[in-house]
Short mmCIF file of C-alpha atoms in Angstrom, two decimals:
data_model
loop_
_atom_site.label_atom_id
_atom_site.label_comp_id
_atom_site.label_asym_id
_atom_site.label_seq_id
_atom_site.Cartn_x
_atom_site.Cartn_y
_atom_site.Cartn_z
CA MET A 1 90.89 -104.91 20.13
CA SER A 2 93.18 -107.66 20.62
CA CYS A 3 96.40 -105.74 21.13
CA LEU A 4 95.63 -102.18 22.21
CA PRO A 5 94.10 -102.71 25.76
CA GLN A 6 96.93 -103.55 28.22
CA PRO A 7 96.68 -105.24 31.73
CA GLY A 8 94.98 -102.76 33.99
CA ASP A 9 92.81 -101.34 31.11
CA VAL A 10 89.08 -101.62 30.57
CA VAL A 11 87.03 -102.11 27.42
CA VAL A 12 83.63 -100.78 27.37
CA CYS A 13 81.37 -101.87 24.49
CA ASP A 14 77.91 -101.07 23.25
CA GLU A 15 75.90 -104.28 24.02
CA LEU A 16 74.99 -104.72 20.40
CA VAL A 17 78.51 -104.21 18.96
CA HIS A 18 79.44 -106.56 16.25
CA ASN A 19 80.53 -109.97 17.38
CA SER A 20 84.01 -109.53 15.73
CA VAL A 21 84.70 -106.71 18.18
CA ARG A 22 83.66 -108.99 20.99
CA MET A 23 85.93 -111.64 19.72
CA GLY A 24 88.87 -109.11 19.73
CA CYS A 25 88.07 -108.27 23.29
CA ARG A 26 88.50 -111.86 24.14
CA LEU A 27 91.98 -111.94 22.88
CA GLY A 28 93.00 -108.72 24.43
CA ARG A 29 94.93 -108.31 27.70
CA GLN A 30 92.54 -105.83 29.58
CA LYS A 31 91.41 -106.83 32.98
CA GLU A 32 87.63 -106.38 32.28
CA THR A 33 85.22 -105.95 29.42
CA VAL A 34 81.91 -104.02 30.38
CA LEU A 35 78.80 -103.56 28.33
CA PHE A 36 76.55 -100.47 28.24
CA ARG A 37 72.86 -100.41 26.97
CA HIS A 38 72.54 -99.95 23.26
CA ASN A 39 73.04 -96.32 22.16
CA ASP A 40 72.34 -95.19 25.62
CA PHE A 41 74.96 -92.56 26.22
CA GLN A 42 73.59 -91.73 29.66
CA HIS A 43 74.31 -95.37 30.79
CA LEU A 44 77.64 -95.06 29.16
CA GLU A 45 78.28 -92.02 31.42
CA THR A 46 77.13 -93.91 34.53
CA THR A 47 79.21 -96.85 33.56
CA LEU A 48 82.47 -94.64 33.12
CA GLU A 49 81.66 -92.72 36.37
CA GLY A 50 81.61 -96.11 38.09
CA LEU A 51 84.97 -97.28 36.58
CA ARG A 52 86.67 -93.90 37.33
CA SER A 53 85.54 -93.91 41.04
CA ARG A 54 87.14 -97.03 41.90
CA GLY A 55 89.88 -96.86 44.64
CA PRO A 56 93.52 -97.05 44.08
CA GLY A 57 94.54 -100.18 42.46
CA SER A 58 91.16 -100.89 41.13
CA ALA A 59 90.52 -97.89 38.80
CA PRO A 60 91.59 -98.70 35.22
CA ALA A 61 94.68 -97.09 33.60
CA ASN A 62 92.96 -96.50 30.30
CA ILE A 63 89.38 -96.95 29.15
CA PHE A 64 88.54 -97.83 25.56
CA VAL A 65 84.97 -97.57 24.37
CA ALA A 66 83.87 -99.53 21.25
CA VAL A 67 80.85 -98.66 19.09
CA GLU A 68 79.60 -99.01 15.44
CA SER A 69 78.55 -95.96 13.50
CA VAL A 70 75.78 -97.88 11.95
CA TYR A 71 74.47 -101.04 13.55
CA SER A 72 74.24 -104.04 11.25
CA MET A 73 71.06 -105.59 12.43
CA ASP A 74 68.64 -102.61 12.73
CA GLY A 75 70.63 -100.08 10.73
CA ASP A 76 70.25 -97.50 13.56
CA LEU A 77 72.88 -94.85 13.94
CA ALA A 78 74.99 -94.32 17.04
CA PRO A 79 74.79 -90.81 18.79
CA LEU A 80 78.43 -90.33 18.19
CA ARG A 81 78.63 -86.75 19.16
CA GLU A 82 77.12 -87.55 22.70
CA ILE A 83 79.38 -90.68 23.04
CA LEU A 84 82.51 -88.77 22.32
CA GLY A 85 81.51 -86.00 24.64
CA VAL A 86 80.90 -88.45 27.44
CA ALA A 87 84.13 -90.20 26.81
CA ALA A 88 86.18 -87.04 26.76
CA ALA A 89 84.62 -86.00 30.19
CA HIS A 90 85.84 -89.16 31.61
CA GLY A 91 89.17 -89.68 29.87
CA ALA A 92 88.13 -92.58 27.67
CA LEU A 93 89.09 -93.16 24.12
CA VAL A 94 86.57 -94.24 21.46
CA ILE A 95 86.98 -96.71 18.59
CA VAL A 96 84.29 -96.52 15.99
CA ASP A 97 83.54 -99.43 13.51
CA GLU A 98 82.47 -97.66 10.42
CA ALA A 99 81.77 -100.85 8.35
CA HIS A 100 78.27 -99.79 7.39
CA GLY A 101 78.84 -96.12 7.29
CA THR A 102 81.72 -96.12 4.82
CA GLY A 103 80.51 -95.25 1.36
CA VAL A 104 77.09 -94.05 2.59
CA PHE A 105 77.49 -91.14 4.93
CA GLY A 106 79.88 -87.98 4.75
CA GLU A 107 81.72 -86.12 2.02
CA GLN A 108 82.89 -88.75 -0.61
CA GLY A 109 81.67 -91.52 1.68
CA ARG A 110 84.03 -90.93 4.58
CA GLY A 111 81.57 -92.24 7.09
CA LEU A 112 79.24 -90.96 9.91
CA VAL A 113 82.10 -89.68 11.95
CA SER A 114 83.17 -87.34 9.02
CA ALA A 115 79.44 -86.51 8.33
CA LEU A 116 79.15 -85.10 11.87
CA ASN A 117 82.53 -83.28 11.73
CA LEU A 118 83.93 -85.35 14.46
CA GLU A 119 87.23 -86.48 12.87
CA ALA A 120 89.37 -84.15 15.09
CA HIS A 121 87.56 -85.00 18.40
CA PRO A 122 90.10 -85.45 21.16
CA ALA A 123 88.24 -88.57 22.46
CA LEU A 124 88.27 -90.35 19.03
CA LEU A 125 91.12 -92.92 18.99
CA ALA A 126 90.40 -94.76 15.76
CA GLY A 127 87.81 -95.49 13.01
CA MET A 128 87.71 -98.83 11.16
CA HIS A 129 86.58 -98.72 7.41
CA SER A 130 85.66 -101.84 5.76
CA PHE A 131 85.96 -102.40 1.98
CA GLY A 132 83.39 -105.43 2.11
CA LYS A 133 80.18 -103.37 2.08
CA ALA A 134 79.66 -100.30 -0.07
CA PHE A 135 83.06 -100.93 -1.88
CA GLY A 136 82.04 -104.36 -2.98
CA ALA A 137 85.50 -105.76 -2.21
CA HIS A 138 87.06 -107.10 1.03
CA GLY A 139 89.66 -106.00 3.55
CA ALA A 140 89.68 -102.94 5.81
CA VAL A 141 91.82 -100.03 7.09
CA VAL A 142 92.31 -98.58 10.53
CA VAL A 143 92.12 -94.57 10.45
CA GLY A 144 94.15 -93.02 13.42
CA SER A 145 97.30 -91.27 14.60
CA ALA A 146 100.71 -92.00 13.31
CA THR A 147 101.46 -93.42 16.80
CA LEU A 148 98.44 -95.78 16.52
CA LYS A 149 99.26 -96.97 13.31
CA ASP A 150 102.93 -97.64 14.24
CA PHE A 151 101.84 -99.57 17.38
CA LEU A 152 99.35 -101.72 15.26
CA VAL A 153 102.05 -102.49 12.56
CA ASN A 154 104.39 -103.72 15.29
CA TYR A 155 102.14 -105.30 17.82
CA ALA A 156 98.89 -106.43 16.04
CA ARG A 157 99.39 -110.05 15.54
CA PRO A 158 96.35 -110.67 13.43
CA LEU A 159 97.84 -108.16 11.05
CA ILE A 160 101.45 -109.30 11.24
CA TYR A 161 100.73 -112.93 10.62
CA SER A 162 98.18 -112.48 7.95
CA THR A 163 98.68 -112.40 4.10
CA SER A 164 98.54 -109.25 2.56
CA LEU A 165 95.71 -108.40 -0.13
CA PRO A 166 96.50 -109.49 -3.71
CA LEU A 167 96.95 -106.96 -6.31
CA ASP A 168 93.53 -107.44 -8.06
CA SER A 169 91.81 -106.77 -4.80
CA LEU A 170 93.87 -103.60 -4.14
CA ALA A 171 92.97 -102.46 -7.63
CA CYS A 172 89.27 -103.09 -6.95
CA ILE A 173 89.56 -101.12 -3.69
CA ARG A 174 91.17 -98.24 -5.42
CA CYS A 175 88.55 -98.08 -8.19
CA ALA A 176 85.74 -98.08 -5.66
CA TYR A 177 87.46 -95.44 -3.54
CA LEU A 178 87.98 -93.13 -6.45
CA MET A 179 84.34 -93.66 -7.47
CA GLN A 180 83.29 -92.41 -4.07
CA ALA A 181 84.30 -88.81 -5.21
CA SER A 182 81.43 -88.73 -7.73
CA ALA A 183 78.83 -91.01 -5.91
CA ASP A 184 76.91 -88.21 -4.02
CA ASP A 185 73.84 -88.79 -6.10
CA ARG A 186 73.83 -92.52 -5.10
CA ARG A 187 74.26 -91.64 -1.48
CA LYS A 188 71.35 -89.30 -1.60
CA ARG A 189 69.30 -91.90 -3.59
CA VAL A 190 69.79 -94.79 -1.12
CA LEU A 191 68.99 -92.61 1.78
CA ASP A 192 65.93 -91.18 0.13
CA LEU A 193 64.77 -94.88 -0.33
CA ALA A 194 65.25 -95.62 3.27
CA ASP A 195 62.97 -92.61 4.10
CA ALA A 196 60.35 -93.84 1.56
CA PHE A 197 60.42 -97.40 2.93
CA GLN A 198 60.00 -96.16 6.51
CA SER A 199 57.10 -93.84 5.37
CA LEU A 200 55.35 -96.82 3.70
CA LEU A 201 55.37 -98.92 6.75
CA SER A 202 54.77 -95.99 9.38
CA ASP A 203 51.12 -96.56 9.67
CA ALA A 204 51.29 -100.40 9.49
CA ASP A 205 51.16 -102.84 12.41
CA VAL A 206 54.80 -103.64 11.59
CA ASN A 207 57.43 -103.43 14.49
CA ARG A 208 60.62 -102.14 13.13
CA TRP A 209 62.57 -101.90 16.55
CA ALA A 210 63.82 -104.66 18.52
CA GLY A 211 62.86 -105.06 22.16
CA GLY A 212 65.32 -103.17 24.38
CA THR A 213 66.69 -101.33 21.35
CA ALA A 214 64.02 -98.63 20.99
CA PRO A 215 65.02 -95.64 18.90
CA PRO A 216 67.00 -92.96 21.11
CA PRO A 217 65.99 -89.40 21.31
CA PRO A 218 66.08 -87.58 17.92
CA LEU A 219 69.13 -85.51 17.15
CA ASP A 220 69.02 -81.86 16.35
CA ALA A 221 67.53 -80.85 13.20
CA LYS A 222 70.96 -80.09 11.52
CA ASP A 223 72.07 -83.75 12.10
CA ILE A 224 71.27 -86.85 10.39
CA PRO A 225 67.98 -88.73 11.48
CA ARG A 226 68.99 -91.59 13.68
CA HIS A 227 67.62 -94.42 11.59
CA ARG A 228 68.20 -93.11 8.01
CA SER A 229 70.50 -95.89 6.65
CA PRO A 230 70.20 -98.40 3.95
CA ILE A 231 69.84 -101.15 6.49
CA GLN A 232 66.21 -101.78 7.47
CA SER A 233 64.55 -104.41 9.66
CA VAL A 234 61.09 -105.69 10.29
CA LEU A 235 60.61 -107.67 13.46
CA ILE A 236 58.81 -111.03 12.98
CA ALA A 237 59.00 -113.10 16.18
CA GLY A 238 59.57 -116.83 15.67
CA ASN A 239 62.13 -118.53 13.61
CA GLU A 240 59.52 -120.40 11.53
CA ARG A 241 57.28 -117.42 10.83
CA CYS A 242 60.28 -115.03 9.95
CA LEU A 243 61.70 -117.72 7.48
CA LEU A 244 58.19 -118.20 5.96
CA VAL A 245 57.75 -114.38 5.28
CA ALA A 246 61.49 -114.30 3.93
CA ASP A 247 60.77 -117.17 1.74
CA SER A 248 57.57 -115.76 0.44
CA LEU A 249 59.35 -112.42 -0.47
CA ARG A 250 62.16 -114.20 -2.22
CA ALA A 251 59.61 -116.01 -4.26
CA LEU A 252 58.36 -112.68 -5.25
CA GLY A 253 61.84 -111.61 -6.44
CA PHE A 254 63.02 -109.81 -3.31
CA ASP A 255 66.23 -110.76 -1.79
CA VAL A 256 65.46 -110.43 1.82
CA ARG A 257 67.12 -112.37 4.69
CA ALA A 258 65.63 -113.93 7.67
CA ILE A 259 67.85 -113.20 10.79
CA ARG A 260 66.97 -115.71 13.55
CA LYS A 261 67.83 -116.88 16.99
CA PRO A 262 70.64 -117.41 18.07
CA THR A 263 71.98 -114.62 16.01
CA VAL A 264 69.56 -112.27 17.51
CA ALA A 265 67.64 -112.71 20.92
CA GLU A 266 64.58 -114.90 20.93
CA GLY A 267 61.45 -112.96 20.07
CA THR A 268 63.44 -110.32 18.09
CA GLU A 269 63.86 -112.41 14.88
CA ARG A 270 63.60 -110.03 11.84
CA LEU A 271 63.78 -109.44 8.19
CA ARG A 272 66.96 -107.69 7.41
CA ILE A 273 66.58 -105.55 4.27
CA THR A 274 69.40 -103.76 2.57
CA LEU A 275 68.41 -100.94 0.21
CA HIS A 276 70.57 -100.06 -2.83
CA ALA A 277 70.84 -96.96 -4.94
CA TYR A 278 69.78 -98.77 -8.02
CA ASN A 279 66.48 -100.08 -6.49
CA THR A 280 63.49 -98.25 -8.14
CA ASP A 281 60.67 -96.53 -6.18
CA GLU A 282 58.30 -99.24 -7.49
CA GLU A 283 60.43 -101.89 -6.14
CA VAL A 284 60.48 -100.35 -2.69
CA GLU A 285 56.73 -99.59 -2.81
CA SER A 286 56.01 -103.32 -3.84
CA LEU A 287 58.30 -104.72 -1.08
CA ALA A 288 56.58 -102.60 1.61
CA ARG A 289 53.18 -103.56 0.33
CA HIS A 290 53.99 -107.29 0.42
CA ILE A 291 55.45 -107.04 3.86
CA ARG A 292 52.23 -105.28 5.20
CA ARG A 293 50.25 -108.11 3.53
CA LEU A 294 52.32 -111.04 4.81
CA THR A 295 52.36 -109.64 8.45
CA ALA A 296 48.77 -108.33 8.47
CA ASN A 297 47.49 -110.99 10.71
CA LYS A 298 50.01 -112.22 13.25
CA GLY A 299 47.64 -114.92 14.52
CA ASN A 300 47.46 -116.75 11.07
CA SER A 301 48.85 -120.12 10.84
CA ALA A 302 51.86 -121.02 8.63
CA ASP A 303 49.52 -122.65 6.15
CA LYS A 304 47.33 -119.48 5.82
CA ALA A 305 50.53 -117.51 5.44
CA ARG A 306 51.55 -119.67 2.58
CA ALA A 307 48.19 -119.33 0.93
CA ARG A 308 48.39 -115.56 1.03
CA THR A 309 51.87 -115.55 -0.60
CA SER A 310 50.47 -117.41 -3.59
CA GLU A 311 47.62 -114.98 -4.12
CA GLU A 312 49.65 -112.26 -5.72
CA ASP A 313 52.64 -112.63 -8.14
CA GLU A 314 53.82 -109.42 -9.46
CA GLY A 315 56.32 -110.44 -12.00
CA GLY A 316 57.01 -106.95 -13.19
CA THR A 317 58.29 -105.93 -9.75
CA ARG A 318 60.74 -108.96 -9.41
CA ALA A 319 64.59 -108.30 -9.33
CA SER A 320 65.77 -108.45 -12.88
CA GLY A 321 68.62 -110.62 -14.00
CA GLY A 322 67.94 -113.13 -11.15
CA GLY A 323 68.80 -110.76 -8.44
CA LEU A 324 72.20 -109.83 -9.74
CA ALA A 325 73.62 -106.37 -9.45
CA ARG A 326 73.63 -103.74 -12.03
CA ASP A 327 76.41 -101.91 -10.35
CA SER A 328 79.50 -104.19 -10.04
CA ILE A 329 81.71 -101.86 -8.12
CA LEU A 330 79.88 -99.44 -5.90
CA LEU A 331 76.80 -100.69 -4.12
CA LEU A 332 75.77 -98.44 -1.30
CA GLY A 333 74.91 -100.54 1.70
CA GLU A 334 76.11 -103.99 0.99
CA SER A 335 78.76 -105.84 -1.14
CA ALA A 336 78.58 -106.52 -4.84
CA THR A 337 77.49 -110.15 -4.34
CA ARG A 338 74.48 -109.26 -2.37
CA ALA A 339 72.14 -107.40 -4.74
CA ARG A 340 68.51 -106.27 -4.94
CA LEU A 341 66.42 -105.81 -1.89
#
């Protein structure tokens, strides 16, 4: 994002795209960066129509659209087919961040773009695949045309002036990459756990969608359900209350993180939960049960909530080994240093 856009170009980003993309846009030379409503491809179409309808001298030379395949806070999936279709109709090029899709979706974990058979779409410019999530390593690759790769090698300053990965990191990445070929059972397992977790909270008074980020219309039956990913969130408004519930769950052995303002907008503080293929059905059921209990009465004071957390202590459902991973190489949905739920 810092080197592709040129003067006269415009970058259009999903409003919830990762902050690293926004930081890259700040370094770019485009004349303008525009946001469209999260996962709203109709608003994207309106935005692109407005840009293309500008008069001579004002219309952008090129339009780049930046989205994530799986969003890191709510775990919701982008409507990639629709986004690419809209982009193609208006001569825009799409860049997809697959950080949370790599290793989880598609044949051999190639990502959501591959899972939807969109790799050859004419509007797809590039995909970014991170090795810091499912691969349990660090670093990333950009997948695109030979022309794109030549351009980045010669003009991407963050790449040119950075140190290459050490041999041990490359070996770790290669091992994880090779393991992807035989990890279909783990991919299915972690997505089945996501379905189970959502089902366990479906009839509870638990808000799993942030304000302004309501789930988009469902995809066709042949496609992947829009929120079937290892990343799950439970909204608990207020920094103090969100921290309290997260601390209570950690005391019970669950590695659940509180995401608070200013990382997310005020009122959309949430628990961020990352499911892993090695989690048991009993662990997921226990987590859902404790979340329901801890959030049952939203009017309770912090003291009452603390009292509730001490009522039950299910030692048998706590994370074994102090919460360390059983799988050191391939953890679907998060890095090897972030284990358990």
